[in-house]
CSV table of C-alpha atoms in Angstrom, one decimal:
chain,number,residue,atom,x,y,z
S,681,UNK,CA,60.7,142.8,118.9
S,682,UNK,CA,60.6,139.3,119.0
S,683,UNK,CA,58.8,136.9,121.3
S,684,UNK,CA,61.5,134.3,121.5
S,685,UNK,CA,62.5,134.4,125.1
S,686,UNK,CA,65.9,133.7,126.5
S,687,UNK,CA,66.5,130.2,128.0
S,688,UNK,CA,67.9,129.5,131.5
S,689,UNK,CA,68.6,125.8,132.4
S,690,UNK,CA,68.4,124.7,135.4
S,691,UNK,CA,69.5,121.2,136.3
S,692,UNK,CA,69.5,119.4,140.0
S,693,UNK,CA,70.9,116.0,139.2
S,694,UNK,CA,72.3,112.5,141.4
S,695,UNK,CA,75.8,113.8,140.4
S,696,UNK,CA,77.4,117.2,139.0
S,697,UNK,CA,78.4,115.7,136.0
S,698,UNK,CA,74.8,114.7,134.9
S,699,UNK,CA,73.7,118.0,136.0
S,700,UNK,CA,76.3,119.6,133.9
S,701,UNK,CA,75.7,117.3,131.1
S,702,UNK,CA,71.7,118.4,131.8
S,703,UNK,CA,72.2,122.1,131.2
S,704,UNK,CA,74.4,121.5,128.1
S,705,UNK,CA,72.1,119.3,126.4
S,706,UNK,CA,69.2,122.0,127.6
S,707,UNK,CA,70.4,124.7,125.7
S,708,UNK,CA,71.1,123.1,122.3
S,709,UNK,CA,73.8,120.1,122.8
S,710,UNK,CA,77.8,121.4,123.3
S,711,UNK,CA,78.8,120.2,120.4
S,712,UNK,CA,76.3,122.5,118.6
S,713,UNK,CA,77.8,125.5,121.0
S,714,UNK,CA,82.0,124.8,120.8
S,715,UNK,CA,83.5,124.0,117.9
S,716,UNK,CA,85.8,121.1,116.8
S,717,UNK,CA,89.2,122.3,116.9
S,718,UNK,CA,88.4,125.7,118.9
S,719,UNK,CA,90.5,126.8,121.5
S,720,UNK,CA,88.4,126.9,124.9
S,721,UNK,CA,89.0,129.2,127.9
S,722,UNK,CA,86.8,128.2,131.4
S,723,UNK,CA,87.1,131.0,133.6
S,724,UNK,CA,86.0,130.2,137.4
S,725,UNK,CA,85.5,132.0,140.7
S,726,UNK,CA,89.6,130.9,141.8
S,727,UNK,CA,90.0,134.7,143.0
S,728,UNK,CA,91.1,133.6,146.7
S,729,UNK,CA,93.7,131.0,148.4
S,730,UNK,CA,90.4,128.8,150.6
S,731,UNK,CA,89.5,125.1,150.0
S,732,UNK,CA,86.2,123.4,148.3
S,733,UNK,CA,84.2,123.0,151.3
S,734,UNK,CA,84.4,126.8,151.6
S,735,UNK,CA,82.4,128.2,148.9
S,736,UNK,CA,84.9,130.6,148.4
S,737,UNK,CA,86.1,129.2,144.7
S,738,UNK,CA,83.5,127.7,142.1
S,739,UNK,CA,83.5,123.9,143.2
S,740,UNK,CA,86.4,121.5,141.3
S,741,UNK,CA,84.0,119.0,140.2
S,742,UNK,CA,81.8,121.8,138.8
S,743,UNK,CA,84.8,123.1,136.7
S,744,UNK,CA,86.1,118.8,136.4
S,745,UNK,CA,82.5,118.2,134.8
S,746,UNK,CA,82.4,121.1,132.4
S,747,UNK,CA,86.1,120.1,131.1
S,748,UNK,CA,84.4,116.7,129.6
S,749,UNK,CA,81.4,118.3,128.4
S,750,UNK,CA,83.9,120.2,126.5
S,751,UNK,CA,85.9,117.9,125.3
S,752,UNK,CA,83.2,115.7,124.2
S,753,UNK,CA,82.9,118.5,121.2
S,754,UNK,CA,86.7,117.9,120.5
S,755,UNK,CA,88.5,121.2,121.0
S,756,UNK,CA,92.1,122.4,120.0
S,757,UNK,CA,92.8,123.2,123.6
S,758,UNK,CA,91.1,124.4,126.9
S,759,UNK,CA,92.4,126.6,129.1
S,760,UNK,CA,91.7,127.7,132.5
S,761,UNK,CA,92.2,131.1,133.0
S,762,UNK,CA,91.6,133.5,136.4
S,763,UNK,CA,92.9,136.6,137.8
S,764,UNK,CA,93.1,136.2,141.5
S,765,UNK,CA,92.2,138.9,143.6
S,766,UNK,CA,94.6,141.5,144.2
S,767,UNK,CA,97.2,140.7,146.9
S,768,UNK,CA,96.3,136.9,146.0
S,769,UNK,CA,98.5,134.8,144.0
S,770,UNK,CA,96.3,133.3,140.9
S,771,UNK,CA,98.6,129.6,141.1
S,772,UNK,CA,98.2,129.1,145.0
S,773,UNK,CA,94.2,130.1,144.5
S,774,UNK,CA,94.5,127.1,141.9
S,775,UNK,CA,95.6,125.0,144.3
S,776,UNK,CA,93.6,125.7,147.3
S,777,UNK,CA,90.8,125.7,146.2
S,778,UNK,CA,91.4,122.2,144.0
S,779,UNK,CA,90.9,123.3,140.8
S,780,UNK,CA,94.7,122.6,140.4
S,781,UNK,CA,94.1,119.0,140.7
S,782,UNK,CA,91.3,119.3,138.7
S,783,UNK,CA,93.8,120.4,135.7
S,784,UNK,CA,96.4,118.3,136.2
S,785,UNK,CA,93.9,115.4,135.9
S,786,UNK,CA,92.0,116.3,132.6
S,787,UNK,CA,95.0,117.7,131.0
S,788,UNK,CA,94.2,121.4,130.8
S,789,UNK,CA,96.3,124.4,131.2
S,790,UNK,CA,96.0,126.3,134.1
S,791,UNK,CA,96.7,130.3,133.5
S,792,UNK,CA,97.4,133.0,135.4
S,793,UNK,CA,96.3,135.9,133.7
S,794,UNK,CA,98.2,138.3,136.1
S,795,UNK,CA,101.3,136.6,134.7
S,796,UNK,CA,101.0,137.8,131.4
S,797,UNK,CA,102.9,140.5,129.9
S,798,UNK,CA,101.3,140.2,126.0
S,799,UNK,CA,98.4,142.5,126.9
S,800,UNK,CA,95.9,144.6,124.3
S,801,UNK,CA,94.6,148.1,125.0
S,802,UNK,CA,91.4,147.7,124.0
S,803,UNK,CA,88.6,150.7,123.5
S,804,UNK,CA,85.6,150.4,125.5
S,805,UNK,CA,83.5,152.1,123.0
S,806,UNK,CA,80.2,154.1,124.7
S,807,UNK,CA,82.1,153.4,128.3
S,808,UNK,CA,80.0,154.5,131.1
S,809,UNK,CA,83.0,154.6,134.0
S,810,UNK,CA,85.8,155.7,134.0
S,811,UNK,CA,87.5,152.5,132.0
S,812,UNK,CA,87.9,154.4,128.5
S,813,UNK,CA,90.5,151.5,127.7
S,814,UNK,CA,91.3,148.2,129.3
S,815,UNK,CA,94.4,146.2,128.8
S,816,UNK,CA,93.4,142.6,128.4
S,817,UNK,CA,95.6,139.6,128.1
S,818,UNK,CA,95.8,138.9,123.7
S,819,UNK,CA,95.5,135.0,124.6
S,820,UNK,CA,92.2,135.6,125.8
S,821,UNK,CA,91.1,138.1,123.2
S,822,UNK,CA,92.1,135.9,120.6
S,823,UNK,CA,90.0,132.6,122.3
S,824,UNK,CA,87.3,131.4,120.2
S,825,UNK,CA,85.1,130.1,123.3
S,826,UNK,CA,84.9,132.2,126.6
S,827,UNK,CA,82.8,130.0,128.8
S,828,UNK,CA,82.0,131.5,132.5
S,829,UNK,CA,81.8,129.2,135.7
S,830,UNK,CA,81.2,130.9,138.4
S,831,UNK,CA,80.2,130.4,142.0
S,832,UNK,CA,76.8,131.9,143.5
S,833,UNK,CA,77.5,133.5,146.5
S,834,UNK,CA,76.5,136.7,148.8
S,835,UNK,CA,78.4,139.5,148.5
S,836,UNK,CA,80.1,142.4,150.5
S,837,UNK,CA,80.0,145.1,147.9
S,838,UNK,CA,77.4,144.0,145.4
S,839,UNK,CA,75.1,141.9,147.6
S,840,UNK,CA,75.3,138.8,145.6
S,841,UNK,CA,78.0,137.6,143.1
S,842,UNK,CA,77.4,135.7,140.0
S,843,UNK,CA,77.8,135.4,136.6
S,844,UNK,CA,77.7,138.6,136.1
S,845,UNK,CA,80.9,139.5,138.7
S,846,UNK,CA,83.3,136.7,138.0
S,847,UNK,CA,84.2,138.5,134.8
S,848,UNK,CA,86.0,141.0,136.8
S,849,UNK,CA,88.3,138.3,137.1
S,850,UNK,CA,89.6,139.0,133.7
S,851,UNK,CA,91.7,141.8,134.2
S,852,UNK,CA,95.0,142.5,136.1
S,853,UNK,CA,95.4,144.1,139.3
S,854,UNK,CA,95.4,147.8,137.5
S,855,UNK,CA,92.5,147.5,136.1
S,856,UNK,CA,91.1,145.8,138.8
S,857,UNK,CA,91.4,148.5,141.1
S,858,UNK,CA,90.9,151.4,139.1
S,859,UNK,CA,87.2,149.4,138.7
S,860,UNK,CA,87.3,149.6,142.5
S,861,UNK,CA,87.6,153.6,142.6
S,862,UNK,CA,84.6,154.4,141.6
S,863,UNK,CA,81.3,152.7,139.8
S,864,UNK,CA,82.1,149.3,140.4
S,865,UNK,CA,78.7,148.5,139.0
S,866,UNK,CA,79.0,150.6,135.9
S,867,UNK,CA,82.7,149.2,135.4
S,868,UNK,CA,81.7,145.6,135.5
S,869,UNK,CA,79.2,146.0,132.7
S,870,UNK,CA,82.3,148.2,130.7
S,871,UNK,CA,84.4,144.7,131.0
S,872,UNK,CA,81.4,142.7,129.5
S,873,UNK,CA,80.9,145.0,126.8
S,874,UNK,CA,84.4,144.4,125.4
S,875,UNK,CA,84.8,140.6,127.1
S,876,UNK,CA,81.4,139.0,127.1
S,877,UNK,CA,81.3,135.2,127.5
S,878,UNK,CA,79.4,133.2,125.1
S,879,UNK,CA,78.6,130.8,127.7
S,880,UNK,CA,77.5,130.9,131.5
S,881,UNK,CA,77.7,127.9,134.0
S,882,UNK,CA,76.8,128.5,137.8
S,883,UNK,CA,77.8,126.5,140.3
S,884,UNK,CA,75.0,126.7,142.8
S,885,UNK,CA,75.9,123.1,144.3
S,886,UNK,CA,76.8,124.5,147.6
S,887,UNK,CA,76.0,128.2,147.0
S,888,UNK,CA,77.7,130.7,149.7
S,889,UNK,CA,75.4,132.9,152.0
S,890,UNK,CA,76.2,134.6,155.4
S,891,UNK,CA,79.6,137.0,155.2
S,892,UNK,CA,80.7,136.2,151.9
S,893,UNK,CA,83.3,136.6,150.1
S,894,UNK,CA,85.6,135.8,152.9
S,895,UNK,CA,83.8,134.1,155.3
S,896,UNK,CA,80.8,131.6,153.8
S,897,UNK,CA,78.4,129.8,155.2
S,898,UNK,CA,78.0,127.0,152.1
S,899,UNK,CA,73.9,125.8,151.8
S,900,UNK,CA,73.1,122.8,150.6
S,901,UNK,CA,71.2,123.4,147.0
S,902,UNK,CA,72.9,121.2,144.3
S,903,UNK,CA,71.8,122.8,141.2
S,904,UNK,CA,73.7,123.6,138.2
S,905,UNK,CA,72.1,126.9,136.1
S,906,UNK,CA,73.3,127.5,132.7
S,907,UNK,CA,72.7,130.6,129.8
S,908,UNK,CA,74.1,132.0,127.0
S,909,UNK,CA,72.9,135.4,128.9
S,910,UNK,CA,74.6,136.5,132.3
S,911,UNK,CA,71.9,138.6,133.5
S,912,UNK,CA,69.1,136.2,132.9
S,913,UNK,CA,70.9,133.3,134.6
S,914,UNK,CA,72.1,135.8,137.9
S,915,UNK,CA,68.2,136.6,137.7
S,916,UNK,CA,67.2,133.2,137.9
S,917,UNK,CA,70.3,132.0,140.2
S,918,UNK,CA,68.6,135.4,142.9
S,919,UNK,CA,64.7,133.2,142.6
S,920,UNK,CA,66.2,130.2,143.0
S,921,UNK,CA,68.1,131.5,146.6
S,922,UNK,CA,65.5,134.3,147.5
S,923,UNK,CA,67.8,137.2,146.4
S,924,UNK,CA,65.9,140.3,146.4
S,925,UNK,CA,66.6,141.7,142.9
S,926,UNK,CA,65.2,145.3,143.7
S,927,UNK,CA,68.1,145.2,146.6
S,928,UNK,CA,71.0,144.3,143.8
S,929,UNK,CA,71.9,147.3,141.4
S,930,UNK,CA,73.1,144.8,138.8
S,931,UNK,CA,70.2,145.0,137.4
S,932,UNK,CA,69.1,148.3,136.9
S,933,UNK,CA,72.6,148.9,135.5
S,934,UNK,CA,72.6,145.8,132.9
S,935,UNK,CA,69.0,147.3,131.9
S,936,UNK,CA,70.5,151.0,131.3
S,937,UNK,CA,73.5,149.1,129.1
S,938,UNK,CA,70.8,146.8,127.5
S,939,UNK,CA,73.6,143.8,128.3
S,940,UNK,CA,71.2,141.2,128.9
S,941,UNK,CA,67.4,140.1,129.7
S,942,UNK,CA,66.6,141.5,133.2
S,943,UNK,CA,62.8,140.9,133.1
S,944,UNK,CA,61.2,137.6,134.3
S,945,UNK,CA,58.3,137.7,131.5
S,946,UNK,CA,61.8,137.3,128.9
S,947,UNK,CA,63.0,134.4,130.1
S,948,UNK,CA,62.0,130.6,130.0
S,949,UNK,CA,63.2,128.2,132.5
S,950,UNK,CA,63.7,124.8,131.3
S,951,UNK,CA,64.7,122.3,132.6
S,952,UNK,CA,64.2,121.8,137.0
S,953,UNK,CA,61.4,124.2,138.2
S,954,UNK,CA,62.7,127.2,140.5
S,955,UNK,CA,59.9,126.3,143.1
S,956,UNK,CA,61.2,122.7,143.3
S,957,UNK,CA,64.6,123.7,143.9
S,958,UNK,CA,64.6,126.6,146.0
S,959,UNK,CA,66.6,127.2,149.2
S,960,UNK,CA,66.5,130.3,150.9
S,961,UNK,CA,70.2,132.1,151.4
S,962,UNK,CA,71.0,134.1,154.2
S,963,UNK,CA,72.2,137.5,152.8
S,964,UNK,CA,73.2,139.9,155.8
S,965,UNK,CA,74.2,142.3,153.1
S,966,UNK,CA,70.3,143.3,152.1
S,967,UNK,CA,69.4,146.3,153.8
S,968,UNK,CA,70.4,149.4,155.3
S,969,UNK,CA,73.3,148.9,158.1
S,970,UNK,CA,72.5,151.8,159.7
S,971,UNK,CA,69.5,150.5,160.7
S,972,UNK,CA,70.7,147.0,161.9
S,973,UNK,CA,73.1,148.8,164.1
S,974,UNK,CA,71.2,152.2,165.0
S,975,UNK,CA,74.6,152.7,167.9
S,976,UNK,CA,77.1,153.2,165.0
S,977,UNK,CA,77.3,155.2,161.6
S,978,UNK,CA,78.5,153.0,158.8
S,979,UNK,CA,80.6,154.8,156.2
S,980,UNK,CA,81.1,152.1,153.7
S,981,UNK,CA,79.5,153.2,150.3
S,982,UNK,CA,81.5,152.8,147.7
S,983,UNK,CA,84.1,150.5,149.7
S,984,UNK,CA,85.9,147.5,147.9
S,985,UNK,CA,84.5,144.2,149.4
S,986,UNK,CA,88.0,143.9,151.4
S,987,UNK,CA,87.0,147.2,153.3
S,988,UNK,CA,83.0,146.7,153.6
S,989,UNK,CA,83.8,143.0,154.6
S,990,UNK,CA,84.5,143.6,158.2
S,991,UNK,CA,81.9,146.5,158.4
S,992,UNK,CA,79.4,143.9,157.6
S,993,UNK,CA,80.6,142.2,160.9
């Protein structure tokens, strides 16, 4: 086994774009991690119609700032790719939440994968849900970067969401609620196995605690994390808010799959220093409900976030 650790950057700059720029140049320099001439897909948190100051949707200038580190390494194209929640139109969550704006600024394409009809059935070899095949859009298959940006937040039905999650945002509404109907857990780390994203950027600028996903209460922390590992950076990104990992079955489940680096003793910060940065989140989630309300029985487990949401209330 070797002793080379896995590297987590963690940046708190003036701006986002130095900050961005920060984690980059941390681990290795993007021109040593995309390609000239590679085609480039950023996929954010853009899974619900709110604005910026919400926390809802990973933050415009996160995704703006990202774009020109990209380009710096001269890419073919880069694409901006999200499937919106379902019931939630992918295009109007681009808009909302300014990421449109964002696009139509720096010249990228903005996709909706729920649009696209060009999809591959692809095996999930060793699956551990019930997701013995996904159908995935071929444009994103066929992408030579995958680079995930998304927003750290709490969460209704998985306590926190992070790197990690916003890969669920990859698949159409199908898929998206057959993952839903059972494991949730299990069938996120499914998706990664046959999706994983070489890169991971986390917007924890203004992070979202209280009832998220639908109703945030943004905190002021202004860092930028950044891994080539999604369960080492949503490890980190838990420290740097006060997550309790041991409350968060993430990582239990991305240690059974072997996905990623879920102990602290594997992985180097470098970069900002946790303790200097950290911020505690309110995350009403962590616990038992029955407990918070002794009056009521709660019969949530297993609930989509859209149902457990409003029990959380």
């Amino acid at each position: 086994m070797s002793d080379k650790k896995t590297v987590v950057a963690l940046a708190k700059e003036p701006s986002v774009q130095e900050s961005v720029t920060k984690v980059f140049d941390l681990m290795g320099g993007v021109t040593n991690m995309i390609e000239k001439g590679s085609v480039v897909f950023l996929k954010p948190n853009a899974g619900h119609a709110a604005p910026a100051d919400t926390s809802v949707c990973t933050n415009p200038e996160v995704v703006r700032a990202v774009i020109r580190e990209v380009k710096k390494a001269q890419p073919r194209e880069i694409v901006i790719a999200e499937a919106a929640a379902i019931g939630c139109d992918t295009m109007e969550c681009y808009e909302v939440s300014g990421i449109k704006a964002v696009a139509d600024e720096e010249g990228v394409e903005l996709y909706d994968i729920k649009a696209d009809k060009d999809l591959v059935n692809v095996a999930v070899r060793g699956y551990r849900s019930n997701l013995k095949h996904i159908k995935l859009p071929r444009r994103l298959l066929e992408a030579d970067h995958l680079i995930n940006l998304p927003i750290l937040k709490a969460h209704a039905s998985m306590v926190f969401s992070c790197a990690l999650k916003n890969i669920k945002g990859v698949v159409q509404d199908a898929v998206h609620l057959q993952m839903h109907q059972q494991n949730l857990t299990m069938a996120m780390m499914d998706v990664w196995s046959v999706t994983a994203a070489d890169i991971n950027i986390v917007d924890a600028v203004r992070p979202a605690s209280g009832y998220s996903p639908h109703t945030p209460v943004p905190i002021e922390v202004g860092c930028v994390l950044g891994s080539k590992d999604p369960v080492a950076v949503d490890l980190i990104a838990c420290d740097l808010v006060g997550i309790d990992v041991e409350a968060v079955d993430y990582f239990k489940t991305a240690a059974q799959t072997g996905l990623g680096t879920s102990r602290r003793e594997d992985i180097e910060v470098v970069g900002e220093k946790v303790e200097d940065c950290f911020k505690k989140m309110w995350v009403p989630y962590i616990g038992d409900m029955s407990t918070r309300w002794p009056e009521y029985q709660v019969l949530c487990d297993g609930a989509c976030s859209s149902c457990q949401a409003p029990a959380g209330h």
